[in-house]
Every structure is written in C-alpha cells, then in structure tokens.
C-alpha cells in the first residue's frame, strides 16, 4: 500500500526555536507532497506543496524539503511561536488530475513560551 | 465570501438510522472529497467526485453513499450499514489540474455521534 508516515505523534519545543517535522513515504514515489495545519475541531488548512523535482520550498517562516533518495519530507517552522501550536499533516498525491490525498496521522506541535 | 460549508456542526444519530451530512462550496471547484477522521488518526478517504454525476469510492466507502447532482453540492449519507460511524467528517474541494498536485480546501467538519 502507498503509506505515508509521520514519525512523531507529538513535538514540544520552546518559543523561538526551529520545529522540524518528518514525513516518510513508502512503496510509491509521490509526485507531490503537501503540508496542512489543523487546529482542534477544525478542518485542515493548506500550507505548502512541494513537487518531486523540487528540493526546497519556502513561505515566510515555513520551509519544506523533499528528498526522493531518503523518501522523506522535512517541514520546518523557524522562530516558532505559541500560535504555531497545532497538528501538522503531511499528504501525498500522484501526478494524476483530481486524485485524492493520502494523509499521515499528523504531528502535534506544542510551542511553549 | 467564497468557501466550503458543512452542516450541521454536530449530529447525533440513533443506531439503525441513516443520516445525511451536507457539503456546499461556492469556489467553482470541479472536485469534491469526503474524509473521515478518528482520534489520533489521519484523514481517510470515503468518496470523491471529479465531475457532476460521477464519483469514486475511497479506501473506506462501505456503509456510506454520496451523490453529485450539482457542482456545488456533495452530500454524504451515513447508512445503518456503517458499523462504527462515530467520527469527525470533513468535506473538501479542489480545482482539477492536469498534472495533479491540487491543494484542497476543507470545510469546518461535522462531528457525528451515534447514541
């Protein structure tokens, strides 16, 4: 099966530090990886998308990398703030139009002040 | 104000009853999706639709049914055949890109509880 795994269920860091979340995939090389943020009781919100031929993508304090050799994506939040506390979901999709996403279980990030 | 809406926010069902969850979008998106989320779990795909009057089963379609009579609407019916329906249900929509990679826009979710 086309699995996608997020290694850590929870990550606790101090304000101002860089949070690094890991997403690994198996059995199938996705054309895209996407990262979403989900707050408790709410729907996920799209953050970043990275293509398999891209090494890195940035958006403000967010950075995502895609390593097809390691079959891994890393998601970084620099200068983290308590407001960054949420669950972050990694999702993969193929290169076909309109195909649904396959999600990991998520990593819950807690940033303490 | 464009977006995707789901109703109701909370829904209680007695065992043996069918219930229908509403999902509407005014983003003019072609594709719509239904996911289920259980505590500590990722989102699992129930059904998706790329075009009106057509839809495909996802990984956990048993006990669910959908319709896509209008582009804006994609209701999900949870039937009595679904053995463990208590969960958080999320609807999403996206444009269709030929090369894939479409980001999805999610609704606020419906929390279904079976009494």
mmCIF file of C-alpha atoms in Angstrom:
data_model
loop_
_atom_site.group_PDB
_atom_site.id
_atom_site.type_symbol
_atom_site.label_atom_id
_atom_site.label_comp_id
_atom_site.label_asym_id
_atom_site.label_seq_id
_atom_site.Cartn_x
_atom_site.Cartn_y
_atom_site.Cartn_z
ATOM 1 C CA UNK A 1 0.000 0.000 0.000
ATOM 2 C CA UNK A 2 1.075 3.584 -0.515
ATOM 3 C CA UNK A 3 1.885 4.554 3.030
ATOM 4 C CA UNK A 4 2.817 7.909 4.384
ATOM 5 C CA UNK A 5 4.163 8.130 7.901
ATOM 6 C CA UNK A 6 4.826 10.939 10.298
ATOM 7 C CA UNK A 7 7.282 9.623 12.832
ATOM 8 C CA UNK A 8 6.408 11.734 15.819
ATOM 9 C CA UNK A 9 2.944 11.979 17.299
ATOM 10 C CA UNK A 10 3.960 14.962 19.406
ATOM 11 C CA UNK A 11 6.733 17.528 19.420
ATOM 12 C CA UNK A 12 7.333 20.022 22.213
ATOM 13 C CA UNK A 13 9.657 22.973 21.721
ATOM 14 C CA UNK A 14 10.362 26.364 23.235
ATOM 15 C CA UNK A 15 9.359 29.622 21.632
ATOM 16 C CA UNK A 16 11.958 30.962 19.236
ATOM 17 C CA UNK A 17 13.382 27.552 18.339
ATOM 18 C CA UNK A 18 13.018 25.809 14.988
ATOM 19 C CA UNK A 19 10.489 22.997 14.820
ATOM 20 C CA UNK A 20 11.298 20.164 12.413
ATOM 21 C CA UNK A 21 8.622 17.643 11.473
ATOM 22 C CA UNK A 22 9.285 14.493 9.446
ATOM 23 C CA UNK A 23 7.194 12.755 6.813
ATOM 24 C CA UNK A 24 8.264 9.467 5.207
ATOM 25 C CA UNK A 25 6.677 7.591 2.339
ATOM 26 C CA UNK A 26 6.970 4.007 1.140
ATOM 27 C CA UNK A 27 6.209 1.872 -1.885
ATOM 28 C CA UNK A 28 5.407 4.697 -4.228
ATOM 29 C CA UNK A 29 7.121 7.908 -5.160
ATOM 30 C CA UNK A 30 4.583 10.713 -4.953
ATOM 31 C CA UNK A 31 4.619 13.477 -7.491
ATOM 32 C CA UNK A 32 3.722 15.952 -4.761
ATOM 33 C CA UNK A 33 3.819 16.273 -1.020
ATOM 34 C CA UNK A 34 1.599 18.729 0.771
ATOM 35 C CA UNK A 35 1.546 20.037 4.315
ATOM 36 C CA UNK A 36 -1.568 21.145 6.171
ATOM 37 C CA UNK A 37 -2.227 22.683 9.570
ATOM 38 C CA UNK A 38 -5.182 21.508 11.637
ATOM 39 C CA UNK A 39 -6.429 23.167 14.813
ATOM 40 C CA UNK A 40 -8.597 21.172 17.254
ATOM 41 C CA UNK A 41 -12.138 20.653 15.993
ATOM 42 C CA UNK A 42 -11.490 22.371 12.685
ATOM 43 C CA UNK A 43 -10.714 21.413 9.102
ATOM 44 C CA UNK A 44 -7.126 21.331 7.828
ATOM 45 C CA UNK A 45 -5.675 24.394 6.138
ATOM 46 C CA UNK A 46 -3.212 24.106 3.258
ATOM 47 C CA UNK A 47 0.280 25.431 3.930
ATOM 48 C CA UNK A 48 2.787 24.298 1.306
ATOM 49 C CA UNK A 49 3.161 21.981 -1.660
ATOM 50 C CA UNK A 50 6.440 20.635 -2.999
ATOM 51 C CA UNK A 51 6.975 18.759 -6.230
ATOM 52 C CA UNK A 52 9.253 15.743 -6.552
ATOM 53 C CA UNK A 53 11.694 17.703 -8.721
ATOM 54 C CA UNK A 54 11.970 20.494 -6.143
ATOM 55 C CA UNK A 55 14.447 20.273 -3.290
ATOM 56 C CA UNK A 56 13.054 23.041 -1.133
ATOM 57 C CA UNK A 57 10.134 25.444 -0.887
ATOM 58 C CA UNK A 58 9.739 28.408 1.463
ATOM 59 C CA UNK A 59 6.888 30.567 2.664
ATOM 60 C CA UNK A 60 7.585 33.161 5.344
ATOM 61 C CA UNK A 61 8.790 31.182 8.413
ATOM 62 C CA UNK A 62 7.961 27.837 6.822
ATOM 63 C CA UNK A 63 10.297 25.643 4.816
ATOM 64 C CA UNK A 64 9.685 22.213 3.340
ATOM 65 C CA UNK A 65 12.204 19.871 1.713
ATOM 66 C CA UNK A 66 11.711 16.790 -0.454
ATOM 67 C CA UNK A 67 14.412 14.116 -0.562
ATOM 68 C CA UNK A 68 13.498 11.359 -3.033
ATOM 69 C CA UNK A 69 16.571 9.338 -2.062
ATOM 70 C CA UNK A 70 15.586 9.178 1.590
ATOM 71 C CA UNK A 71 11.872 9.128 0.652
ATOM 72 C CA UNK A 72 11.332 11.882 3.126
ATOM 73 C CA UNK A 73 9.995 15.412 3.502
ATOM 74 C CA UNK A 74 11.001 17.732 6.323
ATOM 75 C CA UNK A 75 8.821 20.626 7.440
ATOM 76 C CA UNK A 76 10.491 23.434 9.368
ATOM 77 C CA UNK A 77 8.981 26.322 11.306
ATOM 78 C CA UNK A 78 11.637 28.865 12.234
ATOM 79 C CA UNK A 79 11.333 31.292 15.152
ATOM 80 C CA UNK A 80 8.384 29.272 16.427
ATOM 81 C CA UNK A 81 5.607 30.969 18.398
ATOM 82 C CA UNK A 82 2.905 29.627 20.721
ATOM 83 C CA UNK A 83 0.406 30.417 17.925
ATOM 84 C CA UNK A 84 2.137 27.755 15.816
ATOM 85 C CA UNK A 85 0.836 25.084 18.192
ATOM 86 C CA UNK A 86 -1.375 22.772 16.127
ATOM 87 C CA UNK A 87 -1.365 19.409 14.386
ATOM 88 C CA UNK A 88 0.535 19.320 11.113
ATOM 89 C CA UNK A 89 -0.463 16.808 8.469
ATOM 90 C CA UNK A 90 1.626 15.559 5.593
ATOM 91 C CA UNK A 91 -0.184 14.291 2.490
ATOM 92 C CA UNK A 92 0.886 12.739 -0.775
ATOM 93 C CA UNK A 93 -0.717 12.724 -4.150
ATOM 94 C CA UNK A 94 0.060 11.281 -7.545
ATOM 95 C CA UNK A 95 0.546 13.207 -10.754
ATOM 96 C CA UNK A 96 -2.957 12.480 -11.977
ATOM 97 C CA UNK A 97 -5.616 15.157 -12.049
ATOM 98 C CA UNK A 98 -8.134 15.171 -9.246
ATOM 99 C CA UNK A 99 -6.751 12.267 -7.285
ATOM 100 C CA UNK A 100 -7.372 12.351 -3.596
ATOM 101 C CA UNK A 101 -4.728 12.881 -0.962
ATOM 102 C CA UNK A 102 -3.309 10.182 1.279
ATOM 103 C CA UNK A 103 -2.639 11.647 4.705
ATOM 104 C CA UNK A 104 -0.277 10.790 7.500
ATOM 105 C CA UNK A 105 -1.573 10.696 11.076
ATOM 106 C CA UNK A 106 -0.111 14.076 11.879
ATOM 107 C CA UNK A 107 2.331 15.523 14.381
ATOM 108 C CA UNK A 108 1.005 17.702 17.185
ATOM 109 C CA UNK A 109 3.346 20.606 17.834
ATOM 110 C CA UNK A 110 3.303 22.451 21.141
ATOM 111 C CA UNK A 111 5.312 25.655 21.440
ATOM 112 C CA UNK A 112 5.790 26.901 24.968
ATOM 113 C CA UNK A 113 6.624 30.480 25.890
ATOM 114 C CA UNK B 1 -17.251 35.376 0.518
ATOM 115 C CA UNK B 2 -16.079 32.128 -1.071
ATOM 116 C CA UNK B 3 -15.684 28.948 0.834
ATOM 117 C CA UNK B 4 -16.874 25.489 1.698
ATOM 118 C CA UNK B 5 -19.555 24.883 4.289
ATOM 119 C CA UNK B 6 -20.692 21.809 6.142
ATOM 120 C CA UNK B 7 -23.802 21.310 8.195
ATOM 121 C CA UNK B 8 -24.660 20.503 10.825
ATOM 122 C CA UNK B 9 -21.595 21.053 13.020
ATOM 123 C CA UNK B 10 -22.758 18.375 15.470
ATOM 124 C CA UNK B 11 -25.051 15.463 14.659
ATOM 125 C CA UNK B 12 -26.434 12.738 16.858
ATOM 126 C CA UNK B 13 -27.833 9.557 15.444
ATOM 127 C CA UNK B 14 -29.547 6.568 16.909
ATOM 128 C CA UNK B 15 -28.328 3.179 15.867
ATOM 129 C CA UNK B 16 -30.076 1.936 12.757
ATOM 130 C CA UNK B 17 -30.772 5.392 11.351
ATOM 131 C CA UNK B 18 -29.422 6.864 8.148
ATOM 132 C CA UNK B 19 -28.166 10.447 8.329
ATOM 133 C CA UNK B 20 -27.060 12.859 5.614
ATOM 134 C CA UNK B 21 -24.216 15.344 6.026
ATOM 135 C CA UNK B 22 -24.306 18.440 3.876
ATOM 136 C CA UNK B 23 -21.341 19.923 1.978
ATOM 137 C CA UNK B 24 -21.609 23.003 -0.233
ATOM 138 C CA UNK B 25 -18.906 25.044 -1.975
ATOM 139 C CA UNK B 26 -19.024 28.301 -3.921
ATOM 140 C CA UNK B 27 -15.419 28.134 -5.095
ATOM 141 C CA UNK B 28 -16.404 26.767 -8.522
ATOM 142 C CA UNK B 29 -14.249 23.708 -7.875
ATOM 143 C CA UNK B 30 -14.745 20.630 -10.003
ATOM 144 C CA UNK B 31 -13.531 18.070 -7.480
ATOM 145 C CA UNK B 32 -15.007 17.316 -4.060
ATOM 146 C CA UNK B 33 -13.983 14.829 -1.389
ATOM 147 C CA UNK B 34 -15.217 13.275 1.846
ATOM 148 C CA UNK B 35 -12.815 12.196 4.576
ATOM 149 C CA UNK B 36 -13.295 10.638 7.956
ATOM 150 C CA UNK B 37 -11.029 11.400 10.928
ATOM 151 C CA UNK B 38 -10.871 9.374 14.116
ATOM 152 C CA UNK B 39 -8.988 10.452 17.270
ATOM 153 C CA UNK B 40 -5.242 10.195 16.758
ATOM 154 C CA UNK B 41 -5.716 9.162 13.151
ATOM 155 C CA UNK B 42 -5.074 10.820 9.873
ATOM 156 C CA UNK B 43 -7.802 11.568 7.367
ATOM 157 C CA UNK B 44 -9.158 8.580 5.469
ATOM 158 C CA UNK B 45 -10.891 8.963 2.128
ATOM 159 C CA UNK B 46 -14.521 7.862 1.867
ATOM 160 C CA UNK B 47 -15.601 9.089 -1.599
ATOM 161 C CA UNK B 48 -14.520 11.651 -4.131
ATOM 162 C CA UNK B 49 -16.005 13.209 -7.242
ATOM 163 C CA UNK B 50 -14.254 14.916 -10.135
ATOM 164 C CA UNK B 51 -17.348 15.874 -12.081
ATOM 165 C CA UNK B 52 -21.106 16.160 -11.679
ATOM 166 C CA UNK B 53 -22.952 12.836 -11.722
ATOM 167 C CA UNK B 54 -19.763 10.839 -11.223
ATOM 168 C CA UNK B 55 -17.922 9.717 -8.076
ATOM 169 C CA UNK B 56 -15.415 7.087 -6.968
ATOM 170 C CA UNK B 57 -15.035 5.030 -3.813
ATOM 171 C CA UNK B 58 -12.183 5.781 -1.484
ATOM 172 C CA UNK B 59 -10.493 3.477 0.998
ATOM 173 C CA UNK B 60 -13.421 3.180 3.435
ATOM 174 C CA UNK B 61 -16.592 3.563 1.331
ATOM 175 C CA UNK B 62 -18.515 0.667 2.896
ATOM 176 C CA UNK B 63 -21.611 1.893 4.722
ATOM 177 C CA UNK B 64 -21.579 5.318 3.027
ATOM 178 C CA UNK B 65 -23.223 6.745 -0.080
ATOM 179 C CA UNK B 66 -22.887 10.042 -1.949
ATOM 180 C CA UNK B 67 -24.456 11.959 -4.794
ATOM 181 C CA UNK B 68 -23.196 14.776 -7.031
ATOM 182 C CA UNK B 69 -26.207 16.245 -8.768
ATOM 183 C CA UNK B 70 -24.837 19.789 -8.687
ATOM 184 C CA UNK B 71 -21.297 21.078 -8.952
ATOM 185 C CA UNK B 72 -21.661 22.963 -5.670
ATOM 186 C CA UNK B 73 -23.014 20.129 -3.561
ATOM 187 C CA UNK B 74 -21.693 16.727 -2.434
ATOM 188 C CA UNK B 75 -23.832 15.267 0.369
ATOM 189 C CA UNK B 76 -22.724 12.187 2.276
ATOM 190 C CA UNK B 77 -25.186 9.664 3.696
ATOM 191 C CA UNK B 78 -24.049 7.523 6.586
ATOM 192 C CA UNK B 79 -26.184 4.399 6.420
ATOM 193 C CA UNK B 80 -27.082 1.901 9.103
ATOM 194 C CA UNK B 81 -24.640 -0.472 7.434
ATOM 195 C CA UNK B 82 -21.725 1.602 8.726
ATOM 196 C CA UNK B 83 -20.767 -0.258 11.888
ATOM 197 C CA UNK B 84 -18.743 2.430 13.606
ATOM 198 C CA UNK B 85 -19.915 5.813 12.328
ATOM 199 C CA UNK B 86 -18.911 8.000 15.278
ATOM 200 C CA UNK B 87 -16.189 10.260 13.868
ATOM 201 C CA UNK B 88 -15.312 13.719 12.567
ATOM 202 C CA UNK B 89 -16.294 14.082 8.910
ATOM 203 C CA UNK B 90 -14.511 16.522 6.637
ATOM 204 C CA UNK B 91 -15.501 17.661 3.183
ATOM 205 C CA UNK B 92 -13.007 19.240 0.807
ATOM 206 C CA UNK B 93 -12.887 20.652 -2.694
ATOM 207 C CA UNK B 94 -10.224 21.472 -5.258
ATOM 208 C CA UNK B 95 -9.679 22.543 -8.820
ATOM 209 C CA UNK B 96 -8.547 19.910 -11.293
ATOM 210 C CA UNK B 97 -5.009 20.343 -12.555
ATOM 211 C CA UNK B 98 -3.936 18.155 -15.449
ATOM 212 C CA UNK B 99 -0.675 17.372 -13.691
ATOM 213 C CA UNK B 100 -2.271 16.837 -10.292
ATOM 214 C CA UNK B 101 -0.956 18.489 -7.160
ATOM 215 C CA UNK B 102 -4.187 20.281 -6.401
ATOM 216 C CA UNK B 103 -4.374 21.779 -2.926
ATOM 217 C CA UNK B 104 -7.580 21.027 -1.127
ATOM 218 C CA UNK B 105 -9.867 23.435 0.705
ATOM 219 C CA UNK B 106 -11.599 21.936 3.705
ATOM 220 C CA UNK B 107 -14.882 22.698 5.390
ATOM 221 C CA UNK B 108 -15.222 23.071 9.159
ATOM 222 C CA UNK B 109 -16.318 19.470 9.645
ATOM 223 C CA UNK B 110 -19.303 17.629 11.105
ATOM 224 C CA UNK B 111 -18.921 15.639 14.300
ATOM 225 C CA UNK B 112 -21.237 12.631 14.203
ATOM 226 C CA UNK B 113 -22.047 10.715 17.364
ATOM 227 C CA UNK B 114 -24.062 7.525 17.458
ATOM 228 C CA UNK B 115 -26.108 7.168 20.633
#
